[in-house]
Short mmCIF file of C-alpha atoms in Angstrom, two decimals:
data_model
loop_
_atom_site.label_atom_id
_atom_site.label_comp_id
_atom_site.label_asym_id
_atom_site.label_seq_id
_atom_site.Cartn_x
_atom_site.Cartn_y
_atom_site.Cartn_z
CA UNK U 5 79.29 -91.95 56.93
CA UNK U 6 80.21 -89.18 59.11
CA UNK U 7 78.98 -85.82 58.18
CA UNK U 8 82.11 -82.73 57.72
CA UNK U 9 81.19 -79.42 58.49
CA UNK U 10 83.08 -76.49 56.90
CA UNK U 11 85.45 -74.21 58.16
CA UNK U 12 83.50 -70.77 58.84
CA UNK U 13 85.64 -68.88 59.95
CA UNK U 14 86.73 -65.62 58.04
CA UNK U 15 90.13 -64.67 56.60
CA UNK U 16 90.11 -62.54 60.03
CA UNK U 17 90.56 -65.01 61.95
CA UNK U 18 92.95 -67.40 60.22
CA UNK U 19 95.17 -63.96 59.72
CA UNK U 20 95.06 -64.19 63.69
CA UNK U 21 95.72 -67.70 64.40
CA UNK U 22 99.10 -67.51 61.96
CA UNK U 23 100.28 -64.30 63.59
CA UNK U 24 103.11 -65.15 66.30
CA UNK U 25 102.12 -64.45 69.76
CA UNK U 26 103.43 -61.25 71.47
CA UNK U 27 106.60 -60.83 72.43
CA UNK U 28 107.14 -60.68 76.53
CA UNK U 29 109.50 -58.12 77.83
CA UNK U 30 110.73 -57.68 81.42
CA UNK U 31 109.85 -54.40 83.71
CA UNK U 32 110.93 -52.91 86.62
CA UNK U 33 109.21 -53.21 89.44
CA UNK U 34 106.60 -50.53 89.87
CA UNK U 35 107.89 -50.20 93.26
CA UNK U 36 111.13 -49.61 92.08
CA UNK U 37 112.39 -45.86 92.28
CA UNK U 38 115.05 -43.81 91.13
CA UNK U 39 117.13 -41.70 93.42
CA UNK U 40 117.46 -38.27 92.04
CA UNK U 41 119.26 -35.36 93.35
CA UNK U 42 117.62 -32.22 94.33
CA UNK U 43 117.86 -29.12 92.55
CA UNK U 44 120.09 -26.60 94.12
CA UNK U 45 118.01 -24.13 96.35
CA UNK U 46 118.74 -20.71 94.63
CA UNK U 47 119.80 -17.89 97.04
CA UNK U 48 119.68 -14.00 96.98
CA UNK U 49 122.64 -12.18 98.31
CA UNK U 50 121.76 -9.35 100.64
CA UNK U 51 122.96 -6.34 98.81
CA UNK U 52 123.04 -7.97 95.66
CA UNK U 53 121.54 -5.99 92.50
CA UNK U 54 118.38 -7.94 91.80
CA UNK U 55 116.61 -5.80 89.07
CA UNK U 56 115.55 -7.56 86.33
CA UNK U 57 116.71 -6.12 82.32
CA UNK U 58 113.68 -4.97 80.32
CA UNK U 59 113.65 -4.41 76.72
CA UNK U 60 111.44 -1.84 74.47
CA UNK U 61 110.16 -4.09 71.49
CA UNK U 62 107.57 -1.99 70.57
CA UNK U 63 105.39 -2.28 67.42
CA UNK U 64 107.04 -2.40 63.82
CA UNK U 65 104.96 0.17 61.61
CA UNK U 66 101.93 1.84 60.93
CA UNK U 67 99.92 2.63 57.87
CA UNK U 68 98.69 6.33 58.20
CA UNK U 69 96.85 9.28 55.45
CA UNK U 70 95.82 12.87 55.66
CA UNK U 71 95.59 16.05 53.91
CA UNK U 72 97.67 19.06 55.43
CA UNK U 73 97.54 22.76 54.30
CA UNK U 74 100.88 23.58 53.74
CA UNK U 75 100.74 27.34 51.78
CA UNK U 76 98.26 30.38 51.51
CA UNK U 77 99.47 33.42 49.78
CA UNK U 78 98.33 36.20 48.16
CA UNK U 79 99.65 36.92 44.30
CA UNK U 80 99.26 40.52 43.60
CA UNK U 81 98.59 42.16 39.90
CA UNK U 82 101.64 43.62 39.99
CA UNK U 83 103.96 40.12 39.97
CA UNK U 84 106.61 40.05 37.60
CA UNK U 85 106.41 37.41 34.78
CA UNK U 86 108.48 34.50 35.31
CA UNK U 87 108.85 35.40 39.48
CA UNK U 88 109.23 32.28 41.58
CA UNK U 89 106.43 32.52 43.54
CA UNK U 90 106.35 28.75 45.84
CA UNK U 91 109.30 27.11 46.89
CA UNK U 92 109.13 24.38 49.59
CA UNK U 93 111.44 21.17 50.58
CA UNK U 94 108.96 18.97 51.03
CA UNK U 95 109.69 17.66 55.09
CA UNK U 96 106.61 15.89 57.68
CA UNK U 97 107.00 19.08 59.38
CA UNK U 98 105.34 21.69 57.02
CA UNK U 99 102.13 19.54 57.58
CA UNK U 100 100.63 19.97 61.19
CA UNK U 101 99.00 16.89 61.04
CA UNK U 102 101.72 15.30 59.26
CA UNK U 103 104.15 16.31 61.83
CA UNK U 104 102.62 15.48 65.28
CA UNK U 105 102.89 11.81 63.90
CA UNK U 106 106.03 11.86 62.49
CA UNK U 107 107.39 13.32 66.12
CA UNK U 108 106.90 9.53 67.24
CA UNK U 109 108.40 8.02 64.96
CA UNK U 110 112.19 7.76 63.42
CA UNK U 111 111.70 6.83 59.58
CA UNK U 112 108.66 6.95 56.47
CA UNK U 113 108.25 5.99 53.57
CA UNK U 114 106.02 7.79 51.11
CA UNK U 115 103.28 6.01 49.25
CA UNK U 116 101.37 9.13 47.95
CA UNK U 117 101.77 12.66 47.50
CA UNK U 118 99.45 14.92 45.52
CA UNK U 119 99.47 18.74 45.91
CA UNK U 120 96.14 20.77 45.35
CA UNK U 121 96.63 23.69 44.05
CA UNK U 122 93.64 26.08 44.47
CA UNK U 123 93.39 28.96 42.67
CA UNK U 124 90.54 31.26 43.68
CA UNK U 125 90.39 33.93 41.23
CA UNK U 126 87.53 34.95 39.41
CA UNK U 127 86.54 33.30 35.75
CA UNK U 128 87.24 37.11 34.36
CA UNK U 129 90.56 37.01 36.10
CA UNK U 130 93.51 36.52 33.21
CA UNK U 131 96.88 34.67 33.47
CA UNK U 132 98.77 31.59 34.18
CA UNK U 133 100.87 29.88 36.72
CA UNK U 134 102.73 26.67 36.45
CA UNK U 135 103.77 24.11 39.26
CA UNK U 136 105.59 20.78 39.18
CA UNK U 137 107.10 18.78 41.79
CA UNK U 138 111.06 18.13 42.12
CA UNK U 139 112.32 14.60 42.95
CA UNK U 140 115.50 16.17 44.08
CA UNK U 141 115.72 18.50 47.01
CA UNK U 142 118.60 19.76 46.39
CA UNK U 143 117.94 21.46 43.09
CA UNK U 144 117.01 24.81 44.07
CA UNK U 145 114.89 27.27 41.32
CA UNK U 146 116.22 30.41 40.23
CA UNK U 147 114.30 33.81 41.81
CA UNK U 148 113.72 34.99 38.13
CA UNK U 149 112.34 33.22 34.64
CA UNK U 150 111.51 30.35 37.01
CA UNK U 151 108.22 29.60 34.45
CA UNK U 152 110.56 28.03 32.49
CA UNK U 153 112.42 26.54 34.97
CA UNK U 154 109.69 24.22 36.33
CA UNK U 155 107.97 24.16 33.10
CA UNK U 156 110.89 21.54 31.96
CA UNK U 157 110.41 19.22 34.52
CA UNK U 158 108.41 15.99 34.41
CA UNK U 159 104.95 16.30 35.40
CA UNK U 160 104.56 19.96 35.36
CA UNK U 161 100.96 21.74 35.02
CA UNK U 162 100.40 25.14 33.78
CA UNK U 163 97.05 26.80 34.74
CA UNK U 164 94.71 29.77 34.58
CA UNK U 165 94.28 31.74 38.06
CA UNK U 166 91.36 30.78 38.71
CA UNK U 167 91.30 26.83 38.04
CA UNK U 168 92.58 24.44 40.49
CA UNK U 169 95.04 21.76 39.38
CA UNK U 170 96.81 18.43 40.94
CA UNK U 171 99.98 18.11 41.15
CA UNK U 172 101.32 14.27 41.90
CA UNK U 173 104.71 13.58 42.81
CA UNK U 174 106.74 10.51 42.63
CA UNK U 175 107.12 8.47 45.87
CA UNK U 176 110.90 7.75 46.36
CA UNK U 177 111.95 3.94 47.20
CA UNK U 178 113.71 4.37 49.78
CA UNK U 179 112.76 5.22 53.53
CA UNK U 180 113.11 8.61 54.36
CA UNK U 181 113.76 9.75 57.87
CA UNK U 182 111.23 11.80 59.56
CA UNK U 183 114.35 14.36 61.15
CA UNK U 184 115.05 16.97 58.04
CA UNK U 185 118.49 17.30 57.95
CA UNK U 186 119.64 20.60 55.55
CA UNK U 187 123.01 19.77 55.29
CA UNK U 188 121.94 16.25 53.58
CA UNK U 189 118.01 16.86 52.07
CA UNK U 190 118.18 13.79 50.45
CA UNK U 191 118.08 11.46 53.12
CA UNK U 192 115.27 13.10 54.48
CA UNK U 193 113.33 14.90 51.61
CA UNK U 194 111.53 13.29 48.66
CA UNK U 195 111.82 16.59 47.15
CA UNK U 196 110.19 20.25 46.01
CA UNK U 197 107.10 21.26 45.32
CA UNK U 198 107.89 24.70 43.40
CA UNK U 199 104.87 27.33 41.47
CA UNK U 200 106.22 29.90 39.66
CA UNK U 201 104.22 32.99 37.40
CA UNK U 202 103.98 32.61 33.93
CA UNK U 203 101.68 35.77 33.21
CA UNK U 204 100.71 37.59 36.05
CA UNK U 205 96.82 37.73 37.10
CA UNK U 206 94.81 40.99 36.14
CA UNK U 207 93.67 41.50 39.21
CA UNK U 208 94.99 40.35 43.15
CA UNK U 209 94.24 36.78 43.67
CA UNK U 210 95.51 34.15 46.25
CA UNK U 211 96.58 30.28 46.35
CA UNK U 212 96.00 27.55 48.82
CA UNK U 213 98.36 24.47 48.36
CA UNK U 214 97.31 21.35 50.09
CA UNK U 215 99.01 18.29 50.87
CA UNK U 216 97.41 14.57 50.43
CA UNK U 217 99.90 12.22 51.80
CA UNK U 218 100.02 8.65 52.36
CA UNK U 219 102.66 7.59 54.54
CA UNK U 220 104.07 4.49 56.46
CA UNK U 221 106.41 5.28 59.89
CA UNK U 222 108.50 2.58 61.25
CA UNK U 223 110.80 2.83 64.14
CA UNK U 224 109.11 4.48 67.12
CA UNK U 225 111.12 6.82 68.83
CA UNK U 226 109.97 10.77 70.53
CA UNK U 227 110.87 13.83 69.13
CA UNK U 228 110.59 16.69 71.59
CA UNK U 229 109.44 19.55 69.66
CA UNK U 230 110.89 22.94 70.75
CA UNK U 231 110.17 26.45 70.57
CA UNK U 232 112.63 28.71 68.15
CA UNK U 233 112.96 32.17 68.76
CA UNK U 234 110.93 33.66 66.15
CA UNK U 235 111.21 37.29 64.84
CA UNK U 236 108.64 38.83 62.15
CA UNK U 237 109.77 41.84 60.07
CA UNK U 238 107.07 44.63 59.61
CA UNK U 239 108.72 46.95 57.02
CA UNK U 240 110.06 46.16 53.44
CA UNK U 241 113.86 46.00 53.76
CA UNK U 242 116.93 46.04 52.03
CA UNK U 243 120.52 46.81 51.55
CA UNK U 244 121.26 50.30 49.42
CA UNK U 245 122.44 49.04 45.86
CA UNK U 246 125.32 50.81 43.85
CA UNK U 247 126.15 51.36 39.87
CA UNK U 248 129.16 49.71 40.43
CA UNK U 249 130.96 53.40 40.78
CA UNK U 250 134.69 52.78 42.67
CA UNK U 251 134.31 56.30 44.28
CA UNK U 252 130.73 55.09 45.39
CA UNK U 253 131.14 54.19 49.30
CA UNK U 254 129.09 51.06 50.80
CA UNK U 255 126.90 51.70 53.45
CA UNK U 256 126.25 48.67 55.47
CA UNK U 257 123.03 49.59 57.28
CA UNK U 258 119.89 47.71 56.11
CA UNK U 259 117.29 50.84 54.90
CA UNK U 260 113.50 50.85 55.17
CA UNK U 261 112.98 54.49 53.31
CA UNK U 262 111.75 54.02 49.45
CA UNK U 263 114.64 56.19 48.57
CA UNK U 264 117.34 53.47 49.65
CA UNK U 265 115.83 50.70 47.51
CA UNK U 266 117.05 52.12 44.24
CA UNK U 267 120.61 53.27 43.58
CA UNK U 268 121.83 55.46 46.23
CA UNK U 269 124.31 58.64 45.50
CA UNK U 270 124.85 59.60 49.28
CA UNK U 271 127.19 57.97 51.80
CA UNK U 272 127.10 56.81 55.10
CA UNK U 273 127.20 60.09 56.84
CA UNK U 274 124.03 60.95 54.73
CA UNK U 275 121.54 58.43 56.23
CA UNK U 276 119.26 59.57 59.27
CA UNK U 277 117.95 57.00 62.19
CA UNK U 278 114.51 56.99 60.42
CA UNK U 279 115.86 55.46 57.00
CA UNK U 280 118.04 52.51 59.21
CA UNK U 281 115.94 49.36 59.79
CA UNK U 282 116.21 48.75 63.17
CA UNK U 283 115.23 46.47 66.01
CA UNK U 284 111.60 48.04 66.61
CA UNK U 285 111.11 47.13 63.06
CA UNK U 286 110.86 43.18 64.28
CA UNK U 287 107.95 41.87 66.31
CA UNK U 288 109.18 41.10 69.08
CA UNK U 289 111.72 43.49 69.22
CA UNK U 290 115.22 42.29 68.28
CA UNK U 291 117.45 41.57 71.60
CA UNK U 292 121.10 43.00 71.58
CA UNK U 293 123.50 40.23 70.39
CA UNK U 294 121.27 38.08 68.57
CA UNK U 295 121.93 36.67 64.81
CA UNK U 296 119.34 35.90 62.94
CA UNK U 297 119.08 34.05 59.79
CA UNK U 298 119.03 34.69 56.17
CA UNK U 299 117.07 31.99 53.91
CA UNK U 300 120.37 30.69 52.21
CA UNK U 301 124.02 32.50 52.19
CA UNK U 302 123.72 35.66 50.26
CA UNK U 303 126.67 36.23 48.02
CA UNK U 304 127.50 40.03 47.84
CA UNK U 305 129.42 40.98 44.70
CA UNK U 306 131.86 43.79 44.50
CA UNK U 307 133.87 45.56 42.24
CA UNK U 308 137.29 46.76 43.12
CA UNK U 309 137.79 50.06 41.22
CA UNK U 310 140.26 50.68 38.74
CA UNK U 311 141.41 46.86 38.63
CA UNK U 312 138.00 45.64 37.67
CA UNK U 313 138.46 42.58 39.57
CA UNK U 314 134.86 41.14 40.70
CA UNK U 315 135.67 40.37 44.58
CA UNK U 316 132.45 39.06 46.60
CA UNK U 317 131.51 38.06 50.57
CA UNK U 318 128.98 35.22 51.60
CA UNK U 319 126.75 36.43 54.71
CA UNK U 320 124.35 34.12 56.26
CA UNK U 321 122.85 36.54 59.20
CA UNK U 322 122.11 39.73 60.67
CA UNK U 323 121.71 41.29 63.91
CA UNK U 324 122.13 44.44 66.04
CA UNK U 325 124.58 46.93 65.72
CA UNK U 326 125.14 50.61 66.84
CA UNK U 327 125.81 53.80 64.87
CA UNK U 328 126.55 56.92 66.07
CA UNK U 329 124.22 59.96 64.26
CA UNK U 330 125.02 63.67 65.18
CA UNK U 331 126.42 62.71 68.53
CA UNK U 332 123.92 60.00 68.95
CA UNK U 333 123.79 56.56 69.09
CA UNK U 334 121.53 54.32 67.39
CA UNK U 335 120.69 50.73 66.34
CA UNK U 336 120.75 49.77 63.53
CA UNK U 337 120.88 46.46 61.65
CA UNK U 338 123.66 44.88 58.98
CA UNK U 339 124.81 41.34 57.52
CA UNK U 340 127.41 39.10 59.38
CA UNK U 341 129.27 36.52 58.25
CA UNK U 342 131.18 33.70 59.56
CA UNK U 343 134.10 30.79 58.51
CA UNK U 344 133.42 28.06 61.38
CA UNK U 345 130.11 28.53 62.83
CA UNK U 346 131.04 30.10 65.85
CA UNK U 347 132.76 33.53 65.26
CA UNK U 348 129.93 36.39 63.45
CA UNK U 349 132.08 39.18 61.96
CA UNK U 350 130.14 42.09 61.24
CA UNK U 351 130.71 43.46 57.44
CA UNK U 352 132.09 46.33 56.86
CA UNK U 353 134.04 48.08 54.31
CA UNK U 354 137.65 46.03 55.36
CA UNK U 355 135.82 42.93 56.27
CA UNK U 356 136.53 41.01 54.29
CA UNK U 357 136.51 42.55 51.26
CA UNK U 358 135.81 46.39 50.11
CA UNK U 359 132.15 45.63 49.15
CA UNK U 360 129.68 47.54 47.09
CA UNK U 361 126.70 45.15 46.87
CA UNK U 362 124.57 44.61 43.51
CA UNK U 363 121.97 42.31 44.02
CA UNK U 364 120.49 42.18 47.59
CA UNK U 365 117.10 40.91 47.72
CA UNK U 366 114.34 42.83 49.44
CA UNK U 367 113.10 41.59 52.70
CA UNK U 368 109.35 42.04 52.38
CA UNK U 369 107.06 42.91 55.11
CA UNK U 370 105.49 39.85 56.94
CA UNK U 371 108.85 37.73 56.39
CA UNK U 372 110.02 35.66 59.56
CA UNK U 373 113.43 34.99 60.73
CA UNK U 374 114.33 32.32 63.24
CA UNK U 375 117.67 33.12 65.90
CA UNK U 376 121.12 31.79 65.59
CA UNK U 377 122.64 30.18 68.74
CA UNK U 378 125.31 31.34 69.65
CA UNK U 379 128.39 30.14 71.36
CA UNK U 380 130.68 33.03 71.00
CA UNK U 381 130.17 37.00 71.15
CA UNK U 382 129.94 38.92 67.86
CA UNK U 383 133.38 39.85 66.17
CA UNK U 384 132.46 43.79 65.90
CA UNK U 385 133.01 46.98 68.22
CA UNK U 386 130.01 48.41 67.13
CA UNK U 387 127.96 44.74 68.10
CA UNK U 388 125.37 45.38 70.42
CA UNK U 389 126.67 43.28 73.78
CA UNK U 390 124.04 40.65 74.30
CA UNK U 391 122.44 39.86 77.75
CA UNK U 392 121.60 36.71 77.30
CA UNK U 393 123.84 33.31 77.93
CA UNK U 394 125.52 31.75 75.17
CA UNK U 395 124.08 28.98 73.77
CA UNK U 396 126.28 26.54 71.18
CA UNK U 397 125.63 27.03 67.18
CA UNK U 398 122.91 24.20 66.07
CA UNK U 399 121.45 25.05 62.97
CA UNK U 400 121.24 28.11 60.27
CA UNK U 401 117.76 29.14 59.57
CA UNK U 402 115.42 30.33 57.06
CA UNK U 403 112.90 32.84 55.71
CA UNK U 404 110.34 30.18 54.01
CA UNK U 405 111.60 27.06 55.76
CA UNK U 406 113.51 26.21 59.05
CA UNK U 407 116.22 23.70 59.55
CA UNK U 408 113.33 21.73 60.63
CA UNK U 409 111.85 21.85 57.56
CA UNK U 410 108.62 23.75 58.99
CA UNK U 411 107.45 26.88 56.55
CA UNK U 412 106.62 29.93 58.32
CA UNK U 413 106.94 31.92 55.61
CA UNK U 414 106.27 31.85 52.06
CA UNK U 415 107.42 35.17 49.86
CA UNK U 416 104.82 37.98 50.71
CA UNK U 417 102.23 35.67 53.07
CA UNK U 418 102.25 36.58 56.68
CA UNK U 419 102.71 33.52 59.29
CA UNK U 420 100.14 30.81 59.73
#
């Protein structure tokens, strides 16, 4: 019979030949076209204002370290025991490096700062120091039995004069900003780094501090960095101290003679040009009319006589007055105070209290006062009349720090 042959073909194709067919759907012609409106032809008005709005979106942060020299002083045998001898709000502007960056920038945040302490006495050389950083700024040490003072603190580190020591201080969490601000130190200080005397050395020594930071800015801005008037005193000065003694009268002049810096017996009347501080004593010379100021308000304490009642003033500056001598004039140079900023009232006997002063610190040689602007004249007939224009009131500054937070000074170191 007939021969069948077998179905080869694969599962491939049957799966084909039961899959429906394709589905046909209609088209448009390809000829067909669709009318579309054109787009409006955009015009410029003559006249109109056709600058275009650009916005500054510059980069976010940037990562930066360094090491900054921020003290050198010498530390004579002759230090008292206990003396605070370092005090510094710790600011980007007391590092030079530190503060060129920070001018282009509006906020940091700290990720590392150690302070090297180098002491560079001699092995043979006895005493001890002790330094510690302060988280907060605004704790300020006392002038006297400040060893114990800093010694309390977390972290502190005693040492011989002549070994070097590290001193780490905690960064803060938050973001600082890079402007230092006095009136609110915590917003733009992480805090202090203080060194006070335990037991003085045996023989002179000094002490370099440096700074190793780590830092992050964010927020570019541009600080313009300006130039203070800066005045540096070249004589030891103070004002004459009493006993106390009612019947003793208060002379207001600031004295240079040796004789002045103990307890005086003489009055007014008694002092001679040559024991007045006066405006040669400043380098440059200090201009008629100028304030300059003191490193925090000085609180003058005063005793009223018979009543016994403790009366005191607050002066924050100083400046040129003049005082008649034998028929002369002179210059001479005394505290002011002032209630609003503005108006500087000399102090006098009447003004405002009747004030015989106790504790005035000395002004040593080498310190550096920064000017007071002024936007009013002095409150005083004896003020010297200033020549120059008035300028408003910004800032009070200091003997070891500006408002800036720069340190020009430190105790008995000269500027650097």
């Amino acid at each position: 019979g007939p021969t069948i042959m077998p179905n080869r073909k694969g599962k491939n194709a049957q799966r084909k030949q039961a899959a429906p067919a394709p589905r046909k759907t209609s088209c448009a012609s390809p000829r067909a076209r669709v009318a579309r409106m054109p787009a409006p032809r955009r015009t410029t008005l003559i006249g109109a204002n056709q600058s275009v709005q650009r916005v500054n979106r510059p980069t976010g942060g940037r990562l930066e370290t360094g090491t900054d020299l921020i003290a050198r002083f010498a530390v004579p045998d002759s230090t008292a025991p206990g003396a605070l001898l370092l005090d510094i709000a710790i600011t980007p502007n007391i590092g030079p490096r530190l503060k060129t960056l920070a001018s282009a920038w509006q906020r940091l945040r700290y990720h590392r700062m150690r302070f090297q302490v180098n002491a560079t006495g001699s092995s043979l050389v006895g005493g001890s120091f002790v330094a510690a950083f302060i988280p907060d700024p605004a704790d300020k040490p006392p002038l006297n039995n400040a060893d114990s003072w800093v010694m309390a603190h977390t972290g502190a580190t005693s040492s011989s004069w002549w070994v070097s020591v590290n001193v780490d201080g905690p960064p803060p969490p938050q973001i600082m900003y890079t402007n230092f601000e006095q009136t609110e130190p915590r917003l733009s200080s992480p805090g202090r780094f203080v060194l006070a005397c335990i037991n003085p050395p045996s023989s002179d020594t000094t002490i370099n501090i440096n700074w190793d930071w780590r830092v992050t800015f964010s927020q570019p801005s541009l600080e313009q960095l300006g130039t203070e008037e800066i005045y540096t005193l070249n004589v030891d000065a103070r004002l004459p101290i009493s006993d106390n003694s009612a019947s003793l009268p208060f002379i207001k002049y600031l004295c240079k003679s040796p004789e002045f810096g103990a307890l005086h017996t003489t009055s007014d009347a008694a002092l001679v040009a040559d024991d007045c501080l006066r405006p040669t004593d400043f380098t440059p010379v200090l201009p008629d009319g100028t304030i300059v100021g003191l490193p925090d308000p000085l609180t003058l304490n005063s005793d009223t006589g018979a009543s016994g009642a403790p009366e005191n003033a607050i002066v924050t500056g100083m400046g040129v007055v003049e005082k008649e001598i034998s028929g002369k004039k002179y210059k001479g140079i005394c505290f002011f105070y002032s209630t609003n900023g503005v108006d500087w009232t000399e102090l006098v006997e009447t003004k405002p209290f009747s004030i015989r002063p106790t504790d005035c610190p000395i002004f040593p040689v080498g310190s550096i006062f920064e000017e007071l602007e002024l936007s009013s004249s002095l409150n005083s007939q004896s003020a010297a009349t200033s020549r120059r224009s008035r300028r408003s009131l910004t800032s009070a500054p200091v003997l070891q720090q500006l408002p800036s937070g720069r340190v020009i000074s430190l105790l008995n170191s000269r500027r650097y």
